[in-house]
Coordinates of C-alpha atoms in Angstrom, one line a residue:
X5 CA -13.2 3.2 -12.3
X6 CA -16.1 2.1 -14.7
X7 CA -15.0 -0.1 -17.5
X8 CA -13.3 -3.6 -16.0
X9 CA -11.6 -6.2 -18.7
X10 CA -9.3 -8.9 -18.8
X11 CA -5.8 -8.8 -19.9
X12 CA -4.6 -11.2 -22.6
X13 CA -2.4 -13.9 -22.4
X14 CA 0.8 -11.3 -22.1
X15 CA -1.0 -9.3 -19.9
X16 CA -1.9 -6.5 -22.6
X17 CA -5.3 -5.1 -22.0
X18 CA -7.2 -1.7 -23.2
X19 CA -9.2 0.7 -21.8
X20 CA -10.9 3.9 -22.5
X21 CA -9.6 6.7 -19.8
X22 CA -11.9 9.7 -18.8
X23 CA -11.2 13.3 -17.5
X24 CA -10.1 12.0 -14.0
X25 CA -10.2 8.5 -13.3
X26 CA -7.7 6.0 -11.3
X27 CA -6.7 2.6 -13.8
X28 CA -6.0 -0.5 -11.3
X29 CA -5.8 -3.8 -11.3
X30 CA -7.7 -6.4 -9.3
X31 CA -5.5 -8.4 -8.0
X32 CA -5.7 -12.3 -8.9
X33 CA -5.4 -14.9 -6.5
X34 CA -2.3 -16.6 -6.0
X35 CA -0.2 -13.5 -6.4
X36 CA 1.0 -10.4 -4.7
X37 CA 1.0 -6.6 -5.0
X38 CA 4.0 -4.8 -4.7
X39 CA 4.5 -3.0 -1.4
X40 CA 5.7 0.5 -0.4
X41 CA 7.8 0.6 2.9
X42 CA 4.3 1.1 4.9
X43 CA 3.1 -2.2 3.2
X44 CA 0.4 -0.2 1.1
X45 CA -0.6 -2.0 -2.1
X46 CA 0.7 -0.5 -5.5
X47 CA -1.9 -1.4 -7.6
X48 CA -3.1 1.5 -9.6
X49 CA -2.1 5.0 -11.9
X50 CA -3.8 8.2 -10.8
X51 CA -4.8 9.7 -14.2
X52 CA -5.6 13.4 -13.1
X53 CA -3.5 16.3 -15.7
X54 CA -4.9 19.3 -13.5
X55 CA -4.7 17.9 -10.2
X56 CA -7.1 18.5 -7.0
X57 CA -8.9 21.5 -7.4
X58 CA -7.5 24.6 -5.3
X59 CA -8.3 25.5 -1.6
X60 CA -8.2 22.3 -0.2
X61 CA -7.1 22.2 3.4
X62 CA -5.4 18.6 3.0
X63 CA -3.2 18.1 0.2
X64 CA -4.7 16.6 -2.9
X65 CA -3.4 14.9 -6.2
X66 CA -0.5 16.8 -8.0
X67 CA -1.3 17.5 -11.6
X68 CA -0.1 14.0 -13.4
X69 CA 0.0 15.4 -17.2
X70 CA -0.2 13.5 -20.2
X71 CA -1.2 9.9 -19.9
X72 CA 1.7 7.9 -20.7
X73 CA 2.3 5.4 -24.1
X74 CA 1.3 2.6 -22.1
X75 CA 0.4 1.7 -18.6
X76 CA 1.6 -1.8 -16.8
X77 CA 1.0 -3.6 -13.3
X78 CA 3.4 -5.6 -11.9
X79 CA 2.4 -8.8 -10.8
X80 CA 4.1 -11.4 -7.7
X81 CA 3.7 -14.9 -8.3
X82 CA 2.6 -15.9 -4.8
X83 CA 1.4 -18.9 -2.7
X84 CA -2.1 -20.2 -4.2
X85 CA -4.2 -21.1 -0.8
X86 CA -7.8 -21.5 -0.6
X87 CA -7.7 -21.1 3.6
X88 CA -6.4 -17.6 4.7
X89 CA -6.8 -14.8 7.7
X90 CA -7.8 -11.6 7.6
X91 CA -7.6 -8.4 9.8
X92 CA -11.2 -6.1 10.0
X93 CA -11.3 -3.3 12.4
X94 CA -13.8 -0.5 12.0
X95 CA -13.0 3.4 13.1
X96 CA -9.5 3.8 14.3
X97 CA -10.8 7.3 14.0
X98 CA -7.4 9.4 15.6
X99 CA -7.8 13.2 15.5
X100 CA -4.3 13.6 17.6
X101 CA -1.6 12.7 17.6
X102 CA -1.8 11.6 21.1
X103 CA -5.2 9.9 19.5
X104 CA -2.8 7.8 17.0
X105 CA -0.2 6.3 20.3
X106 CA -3.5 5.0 21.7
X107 CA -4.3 2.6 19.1
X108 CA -1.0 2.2 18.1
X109 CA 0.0 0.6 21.7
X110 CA -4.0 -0.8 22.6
X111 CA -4.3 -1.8 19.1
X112 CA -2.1 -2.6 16.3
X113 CA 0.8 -3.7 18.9
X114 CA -1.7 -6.6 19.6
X115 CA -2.0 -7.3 15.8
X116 CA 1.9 -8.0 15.6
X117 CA 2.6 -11.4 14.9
X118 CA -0.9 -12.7 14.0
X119 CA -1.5 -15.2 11.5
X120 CA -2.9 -13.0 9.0
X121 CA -2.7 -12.5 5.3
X122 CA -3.6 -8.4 4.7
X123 CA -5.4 -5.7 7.3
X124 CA -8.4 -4.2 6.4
X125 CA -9.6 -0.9 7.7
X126 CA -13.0 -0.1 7.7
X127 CA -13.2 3.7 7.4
X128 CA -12.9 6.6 9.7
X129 CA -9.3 5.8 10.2
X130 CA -8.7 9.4 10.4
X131 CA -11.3 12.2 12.8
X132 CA -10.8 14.5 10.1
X133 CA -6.9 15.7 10.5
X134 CA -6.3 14.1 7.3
X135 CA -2.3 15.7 8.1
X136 CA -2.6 12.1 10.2
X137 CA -2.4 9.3 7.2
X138 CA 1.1 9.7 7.1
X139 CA 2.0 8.4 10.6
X140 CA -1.3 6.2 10.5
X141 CA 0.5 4.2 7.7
X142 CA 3.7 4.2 9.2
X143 CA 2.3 2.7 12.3
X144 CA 0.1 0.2 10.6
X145 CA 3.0 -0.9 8.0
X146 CA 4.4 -2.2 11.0
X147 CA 2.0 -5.1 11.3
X148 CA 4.2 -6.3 8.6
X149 CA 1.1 -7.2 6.2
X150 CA -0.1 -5.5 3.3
X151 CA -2.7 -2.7 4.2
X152 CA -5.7 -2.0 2.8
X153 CA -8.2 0.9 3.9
X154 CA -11.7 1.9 3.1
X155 CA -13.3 5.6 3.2
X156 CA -15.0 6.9 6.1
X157 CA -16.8 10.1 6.3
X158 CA -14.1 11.3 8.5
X159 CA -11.7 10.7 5.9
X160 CA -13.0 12.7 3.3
X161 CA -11.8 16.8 2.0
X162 CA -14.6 18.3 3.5
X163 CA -13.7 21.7 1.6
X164 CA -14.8 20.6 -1.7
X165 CA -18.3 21.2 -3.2
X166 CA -20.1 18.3 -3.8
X167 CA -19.0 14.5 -3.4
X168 CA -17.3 14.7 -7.0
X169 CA -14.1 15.5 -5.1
X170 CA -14.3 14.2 -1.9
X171 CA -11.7 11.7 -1.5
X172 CA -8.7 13.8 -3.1
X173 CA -6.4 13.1 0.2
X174 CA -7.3 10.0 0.8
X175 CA -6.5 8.8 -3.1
X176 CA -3.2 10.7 -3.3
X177 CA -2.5 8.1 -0.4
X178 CA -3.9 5.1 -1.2
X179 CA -5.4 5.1 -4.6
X180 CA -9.2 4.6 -5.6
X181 CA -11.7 4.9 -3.5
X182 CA -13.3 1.4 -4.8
X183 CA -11.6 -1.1 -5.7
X184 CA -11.8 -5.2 -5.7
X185 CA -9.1 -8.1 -5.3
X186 CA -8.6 -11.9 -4.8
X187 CA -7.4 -14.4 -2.2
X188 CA -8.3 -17.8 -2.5
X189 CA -12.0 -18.2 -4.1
X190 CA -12.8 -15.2 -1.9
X191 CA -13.4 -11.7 -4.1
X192 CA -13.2 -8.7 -1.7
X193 CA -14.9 -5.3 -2.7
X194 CA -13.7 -2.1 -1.3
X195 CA -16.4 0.3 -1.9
X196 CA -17.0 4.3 -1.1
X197 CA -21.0 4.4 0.7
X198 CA -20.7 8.1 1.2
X199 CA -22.0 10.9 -0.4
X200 CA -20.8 14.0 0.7
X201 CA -23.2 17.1 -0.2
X202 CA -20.6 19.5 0.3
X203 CA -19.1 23.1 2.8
X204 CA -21.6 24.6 4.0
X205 CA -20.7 27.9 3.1
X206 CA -23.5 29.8 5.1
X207 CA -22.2 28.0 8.7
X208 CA -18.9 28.3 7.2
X209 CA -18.5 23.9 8.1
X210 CA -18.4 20.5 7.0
X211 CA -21.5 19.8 5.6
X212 CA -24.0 17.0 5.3
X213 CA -23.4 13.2 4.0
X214 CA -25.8 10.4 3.9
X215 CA -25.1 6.5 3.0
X216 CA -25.4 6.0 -0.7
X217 CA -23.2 4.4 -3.7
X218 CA -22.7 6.5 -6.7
X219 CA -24.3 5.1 -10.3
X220 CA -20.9 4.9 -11.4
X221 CA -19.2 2.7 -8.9
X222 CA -22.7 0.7 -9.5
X223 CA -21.7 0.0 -12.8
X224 CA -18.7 -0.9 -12.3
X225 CA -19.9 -2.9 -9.7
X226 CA -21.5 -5.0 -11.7
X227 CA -18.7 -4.9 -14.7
X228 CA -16.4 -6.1 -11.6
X229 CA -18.6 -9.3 -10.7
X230 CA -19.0 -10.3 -14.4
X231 CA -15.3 -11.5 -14.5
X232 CA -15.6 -13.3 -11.0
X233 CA -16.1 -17.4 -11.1
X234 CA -20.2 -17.8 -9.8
X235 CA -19.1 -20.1 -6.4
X236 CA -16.6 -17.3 -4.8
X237 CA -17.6 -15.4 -1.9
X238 CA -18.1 -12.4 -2.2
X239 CA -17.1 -9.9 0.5
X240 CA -18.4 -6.1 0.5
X241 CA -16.4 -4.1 2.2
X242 CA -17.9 -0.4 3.2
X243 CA -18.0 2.2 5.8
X244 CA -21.5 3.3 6.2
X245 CA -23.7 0.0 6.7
X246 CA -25.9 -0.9 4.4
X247 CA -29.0 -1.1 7.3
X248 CA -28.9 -0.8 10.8
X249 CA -31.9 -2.2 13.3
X250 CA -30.2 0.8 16.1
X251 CA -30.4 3.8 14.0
X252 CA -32.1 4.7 10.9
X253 CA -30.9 8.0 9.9
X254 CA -29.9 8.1 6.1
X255 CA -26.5 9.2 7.3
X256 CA -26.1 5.5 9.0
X257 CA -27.5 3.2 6.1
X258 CA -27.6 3.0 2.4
X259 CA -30.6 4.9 1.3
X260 CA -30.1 3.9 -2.7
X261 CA -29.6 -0.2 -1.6
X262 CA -32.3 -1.4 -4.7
X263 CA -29.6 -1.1 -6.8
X264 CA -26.7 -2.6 -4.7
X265 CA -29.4 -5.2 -3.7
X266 CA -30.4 -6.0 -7.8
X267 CA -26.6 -6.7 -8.9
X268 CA -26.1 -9.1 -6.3
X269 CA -29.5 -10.7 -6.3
X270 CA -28.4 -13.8 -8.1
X271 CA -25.1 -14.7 -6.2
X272 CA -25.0 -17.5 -3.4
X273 CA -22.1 -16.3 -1.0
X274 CA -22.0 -13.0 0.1
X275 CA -21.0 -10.8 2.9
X276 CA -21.1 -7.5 3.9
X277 CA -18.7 -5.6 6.4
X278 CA -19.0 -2.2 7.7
X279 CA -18.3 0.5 10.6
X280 CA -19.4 3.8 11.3
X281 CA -21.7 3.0 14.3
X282 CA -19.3 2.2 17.2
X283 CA -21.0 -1.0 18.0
X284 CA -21.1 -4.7 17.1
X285 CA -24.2 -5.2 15.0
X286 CA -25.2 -8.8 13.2
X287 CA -28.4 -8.9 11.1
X288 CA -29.0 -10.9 7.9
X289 CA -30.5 -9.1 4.9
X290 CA -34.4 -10.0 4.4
X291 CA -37.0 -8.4 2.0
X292 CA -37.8 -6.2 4.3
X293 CA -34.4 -4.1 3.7
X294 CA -35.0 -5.0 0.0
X295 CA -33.3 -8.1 -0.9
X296 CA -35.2 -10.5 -2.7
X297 CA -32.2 -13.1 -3.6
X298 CA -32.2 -16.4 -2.1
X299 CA -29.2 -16.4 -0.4
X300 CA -28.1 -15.5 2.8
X301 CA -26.4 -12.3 3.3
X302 CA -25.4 -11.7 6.4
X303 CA -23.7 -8.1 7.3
X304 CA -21.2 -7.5 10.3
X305 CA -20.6 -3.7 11.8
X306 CA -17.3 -4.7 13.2
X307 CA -17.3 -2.1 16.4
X308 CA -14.9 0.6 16.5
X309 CA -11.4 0.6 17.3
X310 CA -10.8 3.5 19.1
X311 CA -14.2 2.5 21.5
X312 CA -16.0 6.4 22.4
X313 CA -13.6 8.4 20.0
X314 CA -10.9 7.6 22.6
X315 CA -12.8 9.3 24.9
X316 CA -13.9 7.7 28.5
X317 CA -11.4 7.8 32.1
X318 CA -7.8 6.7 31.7
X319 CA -6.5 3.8 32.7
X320 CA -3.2 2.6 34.3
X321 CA -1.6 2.6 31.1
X322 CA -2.9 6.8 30.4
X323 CA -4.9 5.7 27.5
X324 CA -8.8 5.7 27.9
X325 CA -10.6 2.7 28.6
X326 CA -11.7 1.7 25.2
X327 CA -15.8 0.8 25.2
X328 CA -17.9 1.3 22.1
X329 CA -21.3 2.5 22.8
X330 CA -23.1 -0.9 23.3
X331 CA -20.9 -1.4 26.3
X332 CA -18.5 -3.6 23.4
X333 CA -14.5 -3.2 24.0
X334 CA -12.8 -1.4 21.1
X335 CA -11.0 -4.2 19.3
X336 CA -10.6 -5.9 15.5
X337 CA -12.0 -9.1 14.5
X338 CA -10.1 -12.0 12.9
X339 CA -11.8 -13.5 9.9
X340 CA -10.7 -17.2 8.9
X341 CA -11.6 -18.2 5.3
X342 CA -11.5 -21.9 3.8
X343 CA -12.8 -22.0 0.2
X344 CA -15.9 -19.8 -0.2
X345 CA -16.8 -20.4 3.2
X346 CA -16.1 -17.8 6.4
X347 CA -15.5 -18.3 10.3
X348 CA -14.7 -15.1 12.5
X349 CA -13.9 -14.0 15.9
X350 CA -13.7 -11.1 17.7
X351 CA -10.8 -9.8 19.3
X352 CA -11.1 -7.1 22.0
X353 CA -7.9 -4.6 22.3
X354 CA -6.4 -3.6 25.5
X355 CA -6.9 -6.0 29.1
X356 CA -9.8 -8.1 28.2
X357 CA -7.7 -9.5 25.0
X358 CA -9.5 -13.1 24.9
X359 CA -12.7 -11.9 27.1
X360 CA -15.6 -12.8 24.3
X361 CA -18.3 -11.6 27.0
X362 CA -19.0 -9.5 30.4
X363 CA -21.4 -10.9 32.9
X364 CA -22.2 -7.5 33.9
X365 CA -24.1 -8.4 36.9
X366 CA -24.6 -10.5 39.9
X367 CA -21.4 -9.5 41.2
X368 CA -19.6 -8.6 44.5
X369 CA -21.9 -9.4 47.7
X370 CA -25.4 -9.2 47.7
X371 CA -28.1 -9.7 50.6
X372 CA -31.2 -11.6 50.4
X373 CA -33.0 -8.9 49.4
X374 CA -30.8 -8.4 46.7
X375 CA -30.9 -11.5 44.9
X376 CA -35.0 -11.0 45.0
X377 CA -34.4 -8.1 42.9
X378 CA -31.3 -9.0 40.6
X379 CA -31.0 -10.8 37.2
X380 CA -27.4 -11.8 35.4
X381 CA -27.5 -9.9 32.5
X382 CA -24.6 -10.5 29.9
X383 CA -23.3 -8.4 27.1
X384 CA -22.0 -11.1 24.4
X385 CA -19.8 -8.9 22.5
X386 CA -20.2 -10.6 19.1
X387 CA -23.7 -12.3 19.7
X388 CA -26.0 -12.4 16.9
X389 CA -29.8 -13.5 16.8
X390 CA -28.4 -17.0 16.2
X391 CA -26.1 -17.2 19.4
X392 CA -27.8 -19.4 22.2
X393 CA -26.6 -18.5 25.9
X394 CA -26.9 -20.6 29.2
X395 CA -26.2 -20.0 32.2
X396 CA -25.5 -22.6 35.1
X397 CA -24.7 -22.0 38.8
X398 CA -23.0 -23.8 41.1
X399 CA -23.2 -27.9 40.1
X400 CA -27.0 -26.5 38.6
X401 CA -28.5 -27.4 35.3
X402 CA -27.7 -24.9 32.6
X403 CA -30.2 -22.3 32.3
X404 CA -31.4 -20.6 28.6
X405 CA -30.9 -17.0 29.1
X406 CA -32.7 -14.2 26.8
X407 CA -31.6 -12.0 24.0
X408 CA -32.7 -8.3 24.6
X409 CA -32.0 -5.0 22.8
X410 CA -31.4 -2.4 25.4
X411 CA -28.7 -0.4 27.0
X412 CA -25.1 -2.0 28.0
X413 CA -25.7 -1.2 31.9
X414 CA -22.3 -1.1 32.6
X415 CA -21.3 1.3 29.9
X416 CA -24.1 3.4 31.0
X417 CA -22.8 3.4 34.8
X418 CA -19.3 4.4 33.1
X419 CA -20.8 7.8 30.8
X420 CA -23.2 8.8 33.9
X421 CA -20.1 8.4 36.2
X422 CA -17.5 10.7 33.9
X423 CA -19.4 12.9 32.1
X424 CA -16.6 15.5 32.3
X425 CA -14.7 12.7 29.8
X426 CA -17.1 12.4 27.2
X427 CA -19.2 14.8 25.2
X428 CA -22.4 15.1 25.1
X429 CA -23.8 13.7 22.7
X430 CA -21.1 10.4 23.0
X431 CA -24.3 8.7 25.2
X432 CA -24.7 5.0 25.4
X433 CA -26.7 3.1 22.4
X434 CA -29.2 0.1 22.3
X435 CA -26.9 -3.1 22.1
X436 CA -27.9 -6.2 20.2
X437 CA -26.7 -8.7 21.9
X438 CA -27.7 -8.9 25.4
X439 CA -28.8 -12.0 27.3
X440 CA -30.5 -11.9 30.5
X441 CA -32.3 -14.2 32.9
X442 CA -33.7 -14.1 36.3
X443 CA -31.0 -14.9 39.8
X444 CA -32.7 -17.0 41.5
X445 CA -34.4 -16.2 44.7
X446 CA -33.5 -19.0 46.9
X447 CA -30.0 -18.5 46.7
X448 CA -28.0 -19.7 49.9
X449 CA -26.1 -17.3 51.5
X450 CA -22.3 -17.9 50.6
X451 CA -20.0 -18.0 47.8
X452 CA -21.8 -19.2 44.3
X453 CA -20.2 -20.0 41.0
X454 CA -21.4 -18.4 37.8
X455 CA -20.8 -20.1 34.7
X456 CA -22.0 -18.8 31.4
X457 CA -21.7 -20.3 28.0
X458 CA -22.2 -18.8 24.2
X459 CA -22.6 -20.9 21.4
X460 CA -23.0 -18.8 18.5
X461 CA -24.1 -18.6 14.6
X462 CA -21.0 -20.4 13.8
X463 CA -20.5 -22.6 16.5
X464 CA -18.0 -21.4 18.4
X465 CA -18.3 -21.8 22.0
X466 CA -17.2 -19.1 24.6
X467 CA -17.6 -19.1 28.1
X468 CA -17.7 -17.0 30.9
X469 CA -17.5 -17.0 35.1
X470 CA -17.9 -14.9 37.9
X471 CA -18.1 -15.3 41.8
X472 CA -20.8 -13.5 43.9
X473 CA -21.2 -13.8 47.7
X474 CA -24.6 -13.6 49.3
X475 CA -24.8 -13.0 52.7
X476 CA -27.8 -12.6 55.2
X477 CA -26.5 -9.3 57.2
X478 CA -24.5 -11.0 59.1
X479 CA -20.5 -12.3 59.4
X480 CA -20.5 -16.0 57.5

């Protein structure tokens, strides 16, 4: 997990092998990974003679011995495409079993039969029971794709020292905890942003983390991208953001980013994809975070899958309903690549499958009065700075409408109205991508059409509707 070379011509290659380290291949485009019966990628060789270290509470890495005379990866020949779908979702985070039938039926049934080429999990796809991989993978494998999964600082062996042997579970499952490989011209780059500081003996608990990538994944960082053709796209795949605009704890960003920034500096298609933070959160890199190339580099937090921590009321189905903290329905995105070039969309789980938006208010009947004092307010639930909203009503001109960063409303209604089913500190957190605008005040009474449009970053168009009454006091 440090030096990276080419194979020759017969697919003979060298490399010097540490203490512990995994050996794995990036895989090229235009071919496949063999696949175990959960659709996991067999890719790499765990080189580890004593094993995990002792007293951890998750099994860890039997001891693998001697390293073999020679090591090989088998190769597919596969279909060579340059347009391709992809599978994101962020924080499946199950700590039950119960926990893992909720996004198994509000999730990854709705994932069965898509047009996608691989799933991608984002980290946190465990709330620390790491006993749950097992059944996670069985009911993922089902999508029928192959699988690949990030770290998440829920993931992790928390009874280990330091970060050296954090990921002990997680690799006796699914290999390295950073890792690259190949579809079309598009390079994706699985890597581990968390550094764990250890137990916390004198608590007797997990203890502290913060966002950071280790020197050596750095280097091989950089070893990885000096084998990758200068016009791919590069996609960064993490767990811990590398910034956030909502929070800006080191625990939610990457607090040694110079470094990440400097290796990438000179590349012209990038991308950076992320969870942790249980809301949808666009921003594009600018000095300010510290990157001084001159491309765009956008970065997507891609919500959470399991909403609250599966937390919130129940719904008809007995499976709670599924709202990230920005007020953003638990759901995956579907990303859509053509050359070196990106499209995505987001999909929300559960009920509101194609809903892209919720005009959270005027709605129901309203008096006079009312309609003084109201504005439609809108959460678009993958809005960035770039997305332009309108609103019309009735046969009216459209209407700009304007972004704010506050509070989903609606959400906020939801936590203050249940606080017996969430915990405390689940509360409701600033949201990106609002759009509000005054109602106007000269409203007739009667039924009025609400029509809103999105046009984001990309240029997707999504609209919205809802029907109000307004009424003077008395029967119409």
């Amino acid at each position: 997990q440090y030096d990276v070379v080419l194979t020759d011509k017969n697919g003979h290659f060298r490399l010097p092998v540490g203490k512990e380290t995994i050996i794995f291949v990036s895989k090229p485009a235009g071919y496949d990974l063999p696949l175990d019966k959960n659709n996991l990628p067999r890719f790499y060789y765990i080189h580890q003679p004593a094993g995990s270290p002792p007293g951890l509470k998750y099994k860890g890495i039997e001891p693998t011995g001697k390293l073999p005379a020679s090591i090989y990866f088998p190769l597919i020949k596969g279909k060579t495409q340059e347009m391709f779908n992809v599978i994101v979702v962020a924080d499946p985070q199950t700590s039950t079993p119960e926990e893992l039938t909720f996004y198994r039926d509000e999730v990854v049934t709705r994932m069965i039969g898509i047009n996608a080429d691989f799933y991608l999990a984002l980290g946190d796809i465990m709330y620390n029971d790491l006993s749950l991989f097992d059944k996670m993978n069985r009911v993922v494998g089902q999508i029928g794709i192959p699988i690949y999964q990030v770290i998440g600082n829920h993931d992790m062996n928390f009874r280990v020292p330091d970060h050296i042997h954090e990921a002990e579970t997680f690799k006796r499952l699914h290999g390295p905890d950073y890792y690259s490989f190949n579809y079309g011209k598009v390079h994706f780059v699985v890597l581990n942003s968390i550094k764990y500081k250890g137990w916390n003996k004198k608590e007797n608990k997990s203890g502290d983390y913060i966002g950071y990538f280790h020197e050596r994944q750095l280097t091989w960082l950089k070893n990885d991208l000096s084998v990758v053709p200068e016009d791919h796209l590069v996609v960064l795949c993490m767990h811990i953001p590398v910034v956030s605009m909502i929070y800006l704890e080191d625990s939610s960003k990457i607090v040694n980013r110079e470094n990440f920034f400097k290796i990438l500096e000179n590349w012209d298609h990038l991308l950076a994809l992320a969870g942790h933070m249980h809301f949808v959160e666009y921003l594009e890199f600018t000095e300010k975070d510290g990157w001084k190339g001159e491309a765009n580099f956008p970065s997507l937090t891609a919500g959470a899958g399991c909403g609250t921590w599966w937390h919130g009321p129940r719904d008809a189905r007995g499976i709670p309903i599924g709202l990230s903290t920005d007020g953003t329905p638990n759901g995956y995105f579907l990303f859509s690549f053509n050359g070196n070039r990106f499209n995505y969309r987001f999909c929300p789980a559960g009920p509101s499958f194609h809903s892209q938006m919720r005009i959270n208010s005027p709605g129901g009947t309203l008096s006079l009065q009312d309609v003084k004092d109201c504005q439609i307010h809108v959460n678009v639930f993958a809005g960035t700075p770039g997305t332009v909203v309108t609103y019309q009503l009735d046969s009216g001109v459209e209407v700009a409408m304007e972004r704010k960063i506050e509070k989903d409303p609606f959400f906020t209604k939801l936590v203050m109205e249940n606080k017996d089913k969430y915990k405390d500190w689940m509360e409701p957190s600033m949201c990106s991508h609002i759009w509000v605008a005054p109602l106007p005040g000269d409203l007739k009474p009667g039924i009025h059409r609400l029509k809103v449009t999105a046009k984001d970053h990309q240029g997707n168009v999504f609209t919205g509707y809802r029907l109000f009454e307004v009424t003077n006091g008395g029967l119409l």
